[in-house]
Amino acid sequence: MTDQPLKPCPFCGSVPEIESSLTRIDFGRRLRIECIECGSAGPAVRVNMARRNNDARAIDEWNKRA
């Protein structure tokens, strides 16, 4: 994970989680932050295996909208 704090959901205030998914279009893995209470989700961030900051990028995208 990262040292960057994850902001609560801007819609319901619940604690979100990092979700990982495999896309069918390019067969790549993506990460996004998703609220487990209301289902709100941040933008998907494509995982780059050469980078180690994939979680931080997903958190940064979520925090921009929160």
XYZ file of C-alpha atoms in Angstrom:
66
model
C 0.000 0.000 0.000
C 1.037 3.623 0.332
C 1.510 6.264 3.014
C -0.994 8.507 1.246
C -4.260 8.768 3.219
C -7.405 7.550 1.488
C -10.272 10.034 1.804
C -13.767 8.789 2.692
C -16.470 8.471 0.052
C -17.668 11.952 -0.976
C -21.254 10.677 -1.254
C -21.854 8.626 1.885
C -18.723 9.126 4.028
C -17.875 5.401 4.218
C -14.396 3.922 3.972
C -13.593 2.842 0.395
C -11.426 -0.095 -0.721
C -8.974 -0.721 -3.556
C -10.493 -3.011 -6.176
C -8.485 -4.847 -8.808
C -9.970 -5.995 -12.098
C -8.851 -7.643 -15.312
C -10.136 -5.965 -18.467
C -11.186 -7.920 -21.518
C -10.269 -5.207 -24.019
C -6.514 -5.132 -23.548
C -6.155 -7.981 -21.035
C -4.528 -5.567 -18.620
C -5.067 -5.207 -14.905
C -6.612 -2.044 -13.503
C -7.041 -0.659 -10.010
C -9.721 1.656 -8.741
C -11.055 2.811 -5.414
C -14.635 1.760 -4.717
C -16.993 2.543 -1.844
C -18.317 -0.683 -0.342
C -21.466 1.026 0.974
C -22.856 3.022 -1.977
C -20.864 1.598 -4.909
C -19.296 4.884 -5.972
C -16.005 4.303 -7.796
C -13.064 6.388 -8.855
C -11.440 6.218 -12.271
C -9.580 3.035 -13.196
C -5.790 3.227 -13.193
C -3.921 0.824 -15.448
C -1.381 -1.250 -13.564
C 2.165 -0.840 -14.782
C 4.215 -3.819 -13.613
C 7.432 -1.786 -13.896
C 6.119 0.725 -11.345
C 5.588 0.132 -7.682
C 3.246 3.065 -7.086
C 0.078 1.701 -8.688
C -1.896 1.904 -5.418
C -0.718 5.488 -4.894
C -1.915 6.472 -8.378
C -5.370 4.978 -7.749
C -5.596 6.713 -4.352
C -4.517 10.015 -5.897
C -7.283 9.748 -8.513
C -9.879 8.955 -5.834
C -8.727 11.781 -3.572
C -8.997 14.318 -6.430
C -12.754 13.774 -6.525
C -13.359 13.473 -2.795
